[in-house]
Amino acid sequence: MTESDLGSDLGSDLGSDGAAVTAIAAQGVLTIDLGAIAANWRQLRDRARPAECAAVVKADAYGLGAARVVPALAAAGCQTFFVATFDEGVLARGALSRGAAADRAAEPVIYVLNGAPAGAEAEFARWRLRPVLNSLAEIDAWAAASRAAGHPLPAALHLDTGMSRLGLDAGEQRRLAAFPERVAAIGLTLLISHLACADEPDHPMNGEQRRRFTAAAAMLPACRRSFANSSGVFLGPAYHLQLVRPGAALYGIAPTAGAPNPMAGVVALHGRVLQVREIDTPRTVGYGASHRVDGPTRIATVSVGYADGFLRSLSNRGCGFIGGHTVPLVGRVSMDLTTFDVSAVPPERLTAGAAMELIGPNRPVDAVAEAAGTIGYEVLTSLGRRYHRVYRGEMKAVPC
Ligand SMILES: *Cc1c(COP(=O)(O)O)cnc(C)c1O
């Protein structure tokens, strides 16, 4: 989408007058392409075959709205979802249950990566959420919950092979292998581990972690295994095992550092030009007077700021795209406003209300992240709540 068709696109998406007014009054418009998310999932599924392709939808589907993204992925064929917390799991279960048949045997599986807090086990079971157990204590608590339920409750087990973040460490792995009855009391459905350097294909950590995972899993009861995040899918079949867990690549973030991005773009963010001013005498722009103009300059003030998750670290480093030109962000990003030097853009393309592309085909999320000194993950999960959100490319349920 270009900035010139933003207006007509909005008009066609918004049927009622009330919604149209909201769109016009909105200071920024965030467009999320559910069709591109589904296409990215299918691409990853095809790459990982015969392994199953799950979807990681933690942090509100990386900021894009789990209530819309989860059903779109399920419609594309995704059967297994990963969230970080219990609340996210409940939201995902609700989104999946809406309009679905009540066949619980066939319903999608939801894993909660951060595990089950002590005392929450029964609630997990009630919402049919499977914790990813991260310690021997969590295994024992889940075994007790299983006994109380009268049958083994399904759960995954996380083996730490190099992240030093979550999961059983090497000592706990050995202790568990010595007392396998400890896992026999739970319904173990999946062993997972997580790669630290998967976006760097030549990093020695990848092979090292794979050896550790294989050795640790061999000491435990036979079970499906899952290793690869988005970047791990691109490390090749040796990393796919039985199930892959992509998140970022679904949402258009490049999986491999320094390589072309094979994923479809998902997010477009447009701010509105509120004012354009001509400066003809030397002046400074914005807080801290951090940018100085010396010659004739045209400055556009755009209606998005750091309170919208347009990161302040983009000050004097980011760019926008308008009227066919990439324009530099000048001065500091304010709470609700950002200024751009639009001297190169013909004035007739800069009317008040014109849309400035801040993320989109001309400003990919990874480029925005690089300018901000961060990663695409943080740019997406920071996206604010003030935007008017437009979802497109939704698969319509076919009545049968
Ligand atoms: C977040 C996460 C993923 C997904 O990672 P991406 O890099 O976004 O694909 C997979 N597994 C675990 C354990 C995670 O925490």
Coordinates of C-alpha atoms and ligand atoms in Angstrom, one line a residue:
M1 CA 0.0 0.0 0.0
T2 CA 1.2 3.5 -0.8
E3 CA 0.4 6.6 1.1
S4 CA -1.7 7.8 -1.8
D5 CA -4.2 5.0 -1.5
L6 CA -4.5 5.1 2.2
G7 CA -7.5 7.3 2.1
S8 CA -9.5 5.2 -0.4
D9 CA -8.4 2.0 1.4
L10 CA -9.7 3.3 4.7
G11 CA -13.0 4.3 3.0
S12 CA -13.5 0.8 1.6
D13 CA -12.7 -0.9 4.9
L14 CA -15.0 1.2 7.0
G15 CA -18.7 0.8 6.3
S16 CA -20.4 2.8 9.0
D17 CA -20.1 6.6 9.3
G18 CA -19.1 6.3 13.0
A19 CA -16.1 4.1 12.0
A20 CA -15.2 6.5 9.2
V21 CA -15.2 9.5 11.6
T22 CA -13.0 7.5 14.0
A23 CA -10.6 6.8 11.1
I24 CA -10.5 10.4 10.0
A25 CA -9.9 11.6 13.6
A26 CA -7.2 9.0 14.3
Q27 CA -3.8 10.4 14.4
G28 CA -2.2 7.3 13.1
V29 CA -3.4 4.3 11.2
L30 CA -2.0 0.8 11.8
T31 CA -2.8 -1.7 9.0
I32 CA -2.3 -5.4 9.8
D33 CA -2.5 -7.8 6.9
L34 CA -3.9 -11.1 8.2
G35 CA -3.6 -12.6 4.8
A36 CA 0.2 -11.9 4.8
I37 CA 0.4 -13.6 8.3
A38 CA -1.4 -16.7 6.9
A39 CA 0.9 -16.7 3.8
N40 CA 4.0 -16.4 6.0
W41 CA 2.7 -19.4 8.2
R42 CA 2.1 -21.5 5.1
Q43 CA 5.7 -20.7 3.8
L44 CA 7.2 -21.7 7.2
R45 CA 5.0 -24.9 7.2
D46 CA 6.2 -25.8 3.8
R47 CA 9.8 -25.2 4.7
A48 CA 9.5 -27.3 7.9
R49 CA 7.6 -30.2 6.5
P50 CA 7.3 -33.0 7.6
A51 CA 7.6 -31.3 11.0
E52 CA 4.5 -29.6 12.3
C53 CA 4.4 -25.8 12.2
A54 CA 3.1 -24.1 15.3
A55 CA 2.7 -20.3 15.9
V56 CA 4.0 -18.2 18.7
V57 CA 1.4 -15.5 19.6
K58 CA 2.8 -14.3 22.9
A59 CA 2.7 -10.5 23.8
D60 CA -0.6 -10.1 21.9
A61 CA 0.8 -11.7 18.8
Y62 CA 3.8 -9.5 18.9
G63 CA 1.6 -6.4 19.4
L64 CA -0.6 -7.1 16.4
G65 CA -3.7 -8.3 18.2
A66 CA -4.0 -12.0 19.2
A67 CA -7.8 -11.8 19.1
R68 CA -7.6 -11.3 15.3
V69 CA -4.3 -13.1 14.6
V70 CA -5.0 -16.4 16.4
P71 CA -8.2 -17.2 14.5
A72 CA -6.6 -16.2 11.2
L73 CA -3.7 -18.6 11.8
A74 CA -6.2 -21.4 12.9
A75 CA -8.1 -20.8 9.6
A76 CA -4.8 -21.3 7.7
G77 CA -4.4 -24.7 9.4
C78 CA -2.3 -24.0 12.5
Q79 CA -3.1 -26.5 15.3
T80 CA -0.6 -25.5 18.0
F81 CA -0.1 -22.1 19.6
F82 CA 2.5 -20.8 22.1
V83 CA 1.8 -17.9 24.5
A84 CA 3.9 -16.6 27.3
T85 CA 1.4 -16.3 30.2
F86 CA -1.8 -17.8 31.5
D87 CA -3.8 -14.6 30.6
E88 CA -2.6 -14.8 27.1
G89 CA -3.6 -18.5 27.0
V90 CA -7.1 -17.7 28.2
L91 CA -7.4 -15.0 25.5
A92 CA -6.2 -17.4 22.8
R93 CA -8.5 -20.2 24.0
G94 CA -11.5 -17.7 23.8
A95 CA -10.5 -16.6 20.3
L96 CA -10.2 -20.2 19.1
S97 CA -13.5 -21.3 20.7
R98 CA -15.6 -18.5 19.2
G99 CA -17.6 -19.9 16.3
A100 CA -15.8 -23.3 16.5
A101 CA -17.4 -26.6 17.0
A102 CA -17.2 -27.9 20.5
D103 CA -15.1 -30.9 19.6
R104 CA -12.5 -30.7 22.3
A105 CA -10.5 -33.7 20.9
A106 CA -9.9 -31.7 17.7
E107 CA -9.4 -28.2 19.2
P108 CA -6.0 -26.5 18.8
V109 CA -3.4 -27.0 21.5
I110 CA -2.1 -24.0 23.5
Y111 CA 1.2 -24.1 25.4
V112 CA 2.2 -21.5 28.0
L113 CA 6.0 -20.9 27.8
N114 CA 6.4 -19.3 31.2
G115 CA 5.0 -22.4 32.9
A116 CA 2.3 -22.7 35.6
P117 CA 2.8 -20.6 38.7
A118 CA 2.4 -22.7 41.9
G119 CA -1.3 -23.0 42.8
A120 CA -2.5 -22.2 39.2
E121 CA -2.4 -25.8 37.9
A122 CA -6.2 -26.4 38.2
E123 CA -7.0 -23.2 36.3
F124 CA -4.6 -24.2 33.6
A125 CA -6.4 -27.5 33.2
R126 CA -9.8 -25.8 33.3
W127 CA -8.8 -23.6 30.3
R128 CA -7.1 -26.6 28.6
L129 CA -3.8 -24.8 28.6
R130 CA -0.6 -26.9 28.7
P131 CA 2.3 -25.4 30.7
V132 CA 5.8 -25.6 29.5
L133 CA 7.3 -26.9 32.7
N134 CA 10.6 -25.3 33.5
S135 CA 11.8 -26.9 36.7
L136 CA 11.6 -30.2 38.8
A137 CA 9.3 -28.4 41.2
E138 CA 6.9 -27.5 38.4
I139 CA 7.0 -31.1 37.2
D140 CA 6.1 -32.3 40.7
A141 CA 3.3 -29.7 41.1
W142 CA 1.9 -30.7 37.7
A143 CA 2.1 -34.4 38.7
A144 CA 0.1 -33.6 41.8
A145 CA -2.5 -31.8 39.7
S146 CA -2.7 -34.8 37.4
R147 CA -3.4 -37.1 40.4
A148 CA -6.1 -34.7 41.6
A149 CA -7.6 -34.7 38.1
G150 CA -7.5 -38.5 38.0
H151 CA -5.5 -38.6 34.8
P152 CA -2.2 -37.4 33.4
L153 CA -2.5 -33.7 32.4
P154 CA -0.6 -32.8 29.2
A155 CA 2.4 -30.6 29.5
A156 CA 5.7 -29.8 27.7
L157 CA 9.1 -29.8 29.3
H158 CA 11.8 -27.2 28.6
L159 CA 15.4 -28.3 28.6
D160 CA 18.0 -25.4 28.8
T161 CA 20.8 -26.0 26.3
G162 CA 22.5 -22.6 26.3
M163 CA 20.1 -19.8 26.9
S164 CA 20.4 -19.9 30.7
R165 CA 17.0 -18.4 30.9
L166 CA 14.2 -21.0 31.4
G167 CA 14.1 -24.8 31.6
L168 CA 15.8 -27.6 33.4
D169 CA 19.6 -27.0 33.6
A170 CA 22.1 -29.9 33.1
G171 CA 22.0 -30.9 36.7
E172 CA 18.2 -31.1 36.8
Q173 CA 18.2 -33.0 33.5
R174 CA 20.5 -35.7 35.1
R175 CA 18.4 -35.9 38.3
L176 CA 15.2 -36.3 36.2
A177 CA 16.9 -39.0 34.1
A178 CA 17.8 -40.9 37.3
F179 CA 14.1 -40.8 38.5
P180 CA 12.0 -41.1 35.3
E181 CA 8.9 -41.9 37.4
R182 CA 8.8 -38.2 38.1
V183 CA 7.7 -37.5 34.5
A184 CA 5.7 -40.7 34.3
A185 CA 3.0 -39.0 36.5
I186 CA 2.4 -36.3 33.9
G187 CA 1.2 -36.4 30.3
L188 CA 4.5 -35.4 28.7
T189 CA 3.6 -34.3 25.1
L190 CA 6.6 -32.3 24.0
L191 CA 10.3 -31.6 24.8
I192 CA 11.5 -28.1 23.9
S193 CA 14.7 -26.2 23.9
H194 CA 15.4 -22.7 22.6
L195 CA 18.3 -21.5 20.3
A196 CA 20.3 -18.4 21.3
C197 CA 22.0 -17.6 18.0
A198 CA 19.7 -19.0 15.3
D199 CA 19.7 -15.8 13.2
E200 CA 23.4 -16.4 12.6
P201 CA 23.6 -19.6 10.7
D202 CA 27.3 -20.0 11.1
H203 CA 27.4 -19.5 14.8
P204 CA 28.9 -22.5 16.7
M205 CA 26.3 -22.2 19.4
N206 CA 23.7 -23.7 17.0
G207 CA 25.4 -27.0 16.6
E208 CA 26.5 -27.1 20.3
Q209 CA 22.9 -26.6 21.5
R210 CA 21.7 -29.3 19.1
R211 CA 24.2 -31.8 20.5
R212 CA 23.1 -30.9 24.1
F213 CA 19.4 -31.2 23.3
T214 CA 19.8 -34.6 21.6
A215 CA 21.9 -35.9 24.5
A216 CA 19.4 -34.6 27.1
A217 CA 16.3 -35.8 25.3
A218 CA 17.9 -39.3 24.9
M219 CA 17.9 -39.7 28.7
L220 CA 14.2 -39.0 29.0
P221 CA 11.1 -41.0 27.8
A222 CA 10.6 -40.9 24.1
C223 CA 8.6 -37.8 23.1
R224 CA 8.1 -35.3 20.3
R225 CA 10.8 -32.6 20.2
S226 CA 10.7 -28.9 19.3
F227 CA 13.8 -26.7 18.9
A228 CA 13.4 -24.1 16.1
N229 CA 12.1 -20.5 16.4
S230 CA 11.6 -18.5 13.2
S231 CA 15.4 -18.3 12.5
G232 CA 15.8 -21.9 13.4
V233 CA 13.4 -23.0 10.6
F234 CA 16.0 -21.5 8.2
L235 CA 18.9 -23.5 9.7
G236 CA 17.6 -26.6 7.8
P237 CA 16.0 -29.9 8.5
A238 CA 18.4 -30.9 11.2
Y239 CA 16.8 -28.3 13.4
H240 CA 13.1 -28.9 12.6
L241 CA 12.6 -32.1 14.6
Q242 CA 8.9 -32.8 15.1
L243 CA 7.5 -29.2 15.6
V244 CA 8.8 -25.7 14.8
R245 CA 7.8 -22.6 16.8
P246 CA 8.1 -19.5 14.7
G247 CA 6.9 -16.1 15.9
A248 CA 8.7 -13.1 14.4
A249 CA 8.8 -14.4 10.8
L250 CA 5.0 -14.7 10.8
Y251 CA 4.8 -11.0 11.4
G252 CA 7.2 -10.1 8.6
I253 CA 10.5 -9.8 10.6
A254 CA 13.6 -11.0 8.7
P255 CA 14.7 -14.4 10.1
T256 CA 18.3 -14.4 9.1
A257 CA 20.8 -11.5 9.8
G258 CA 22.3 -10.0 6.6
A259 CA 20.2 -12.1 4.2
P260 CA 17.2 -11.0 2.0
N261 CA 13.9 -11.2 3.9
P262 CA 11.7 -14.0 2.4
M263 CA 8.7 -13.1 4.5
A264 CA 5.7 -11.0 3.3
G265 CA 5.3 -7.6 4.9
V266 CA 2.5 -7.5 7.4
V267 CA 2.4 -4.1 9.1
A268 CA 1.9 -0.6 7.7
L269 CA 1.9 2.4 10.0
H270 CA 0.9 5.9 8.7
G271 CA 1.0 9.1 10.6
R272 CA -0.8 12.3 9.5
V273 CA 0.9 15.5 8.5
L274 CA -0.6 18.1 10.9
Q275 CA 1.4 21.1 9.7
V276 CA 4.1 22.0 7.1
R277 CA 6.3 25.0 7.8
E278 CA 8.8 26.8 5.6
I279 CA 11.9 27.9 7.5
D280 CA 14.0 30.6 5.8
T281 CA 16.2 31.8 8.6
P282 CA 18.5 29.7 10.7
R283 CA 16.5 27.8 13.4
T284 CA 16.5 24.7 15.5
V285 CA 13.8 22.0 15.5
G286 CA 12.3 20.3 18.6
Y287 CA 13.3 19.7 22.2
G288 CA 16.9 20.2 23.1
A289 CA 17.4 22.2 19.9
S290 CA 19.2 19.0 18.7
H291 CA 18.7 19.7 14.9
R292 CA 19.7 23.0 13.3
V293 CA 18.6 24.2 9.8
D294 CA 20.7 26.8 8.1
G295 CA 19.1 27.3 4.7
P296 CA 15.6 27.3 3.4
T297 CA 13.9 24.1 4.7
R298 CA 10.4 22.6 4.8
I299 CA 9.5 20.8 8.0
A300 CA 6.4 18.5 8.3
T301 CA 5.0 17.7 11.7
V302 CA 3.5 14.3 11.9
S303 CA 0.9 13.1 14.5
V304 CA 2.8 10.1 16.0
G305 CA 5.3 10.1 18.9
Y306 CA 7.0 8.0 21.5
A307 CA 3.7 7.5 23.4
D308 CA 2.6 5.5 20.3
G309 CA 5.7 3.3 20.5
F310 CA 7.4 5.3 17.8
L311 CA 10.7 5.0 19.7
R312 CA 12.5 8.2 20.9
S313 CA 15.8 6.6 19.9
L314 CA 14.7 7.3 16.3
S315 CA 15.4 11.0 17.1
N316 CA 17.6 12.4 14.3
R317 CA 18.0 8.9 12.9
G318 CA 14.7 7.6 11.5
C319 CA 13.0 8.2 8.2
G320 CA 9.5 8.5 6.8
F321 CA 8.2 8.1 3.2
I322 CA 5.9 10.5 1.5
G323 CA 5.2 11.7 -2.0
G324 CA 7.6 9.2 -3.4
H325 CA 10.5 10.4 -1.2
T326 CA 12.3 9.0 1.8
V327 CA 12.6 11.9 4.2
P328 CA 14.8 12.2 7.3
L329 CA 13.4 12.5 10.8
V330 CA 14.9 15.6 12.3
G331 CA 15.0 16.7 15.9
R332 CA 13.8 14.7 18.8
V333 CA 10.7 12.5 18.7
S334 CA 8.1 14.1 21.1
M335 CA 5.4 12.3 23.0
D336 CA 2.7 12.8 20.3
L337 CA 4.6 14.4 17.4
T338 CA 7.6 13.9 15.1
T339 CA 9.2 16.3 12.7
F340 CA 10.6 15.4 9.2
D341 CA 12.7 17.5 6.7
V342 CA 10.5 17.3 3.6
S343 CA 12.3 19.9 1.6
A344 CA 12.7 17.3 -1.2
V345 CA 9.0 16.7 -1.5
P346 CA 6.8 18.8 -3.9
P347 CA 4.6 21.0 -1.7
E348 CA 1.4 19.8 -3.4
R349 CA 2.1 16.3 -1.9
L350 CA 2.2 17.7 1.6
T351 CA -1.3 18.9 2.3
A352 CA -2.5 18.9 5.9
G353 CA -3.9 15.4 6.6
A354 CA -1.5 13.7 4.1
A355 CA -0.3 10.3 5.3
M356 CA 3.3 9.7 6.1
E357 CA 4.5 6.1 5.9
L358 CA 6.4 5.3 9.1
I359 CA 6.4 1.5 8.7
G360 CA 5.5 -0.3 5.5
P361 CA 6.9 -1.4 2.1
N362 CA 9.2 1.6 1.9
R363 CA 10.1 1.5 5.6
P364 CA 10.4 -2.2 6.5
V365 CA 10.1 -2.9 10.2
D366 CA 13.7 -4.2 10.3
A367 CA 15.0 -0.9 8.8
V368 CA 13.0 1.1 11.4
A369 CA 14.5 -1.1 14.1
E370 CA 18.0 -0.7 12.9
A371 CA 17.6 3.1 12.9
A372 CA 16.3 2.9 16.4
G373 CA 19.2 0.7 17.6
T374 CA 16.9 -2.2 18.4
I375 CA 15.2 -5.3 16.8
G376 CA 12.0 -5.6 14.8
Y377 CA 10.5 -7.5 17.8
E378 CA 10.7 -4.5 20.0
V379 CA 9.3 -2.1 17.3
L380 CA 6.2 -4.4 16.9
T381 CA 5.6 -5.1 20.5
S382 CA 5.9 -1.3 21.3
L383 CA 3.1 -0.3 18.8
G384 CA 0.7 1.9 20.8
R385 CA -2.9 1.8 21.6
R386 CA -3.9 5.2 20.0
Y387 CA -3.8 4.0 16.4
H388 CA -6.8 3.3 14.4
R389 CA -6.3 -0.4 13.6
V390 CA -7.4 -1.8 10.2
Y391 CA -7.3 -5.6 9.7
R392 CA -7.3 -6.8 6.1
G393 CA -7.0 -10.1 4.2
E394 CA -9.2 -12.0 6.7
M395 CA -10.2 -15.5 5.5
K396 CA -14.0 -15.7 5.5
A397 CA -15.4 -18.8 7.1
V398 CA -17.1 -20.9 4.4
P399 CA -20.5 -22.2 5.5
C400 CA -20.9 -25.9 4.7
Ligands
LIG1 C1 9.5 -16.2 21.5 C2 9.9 -17.6 21.4 C3 9.8 -18.3 20.2 C4 9.5 -17.6 18.9 O1 10.7 -16.9 18.5 P1 10.8 -16.0 17.2 O2 12.3 -15.7 17.1 O3 9.9 -14.9 17.4 O4 10.4 -16.9 16.1 C5 10.0 -19.6 20.2 N1 10.3 -20.3 21.3 C6 10.4 -19.7 22.5 C7 10.8 -20.5 23.7 C8 10.2 -18.3 22.6 O5 10.3 -17.7 23.8

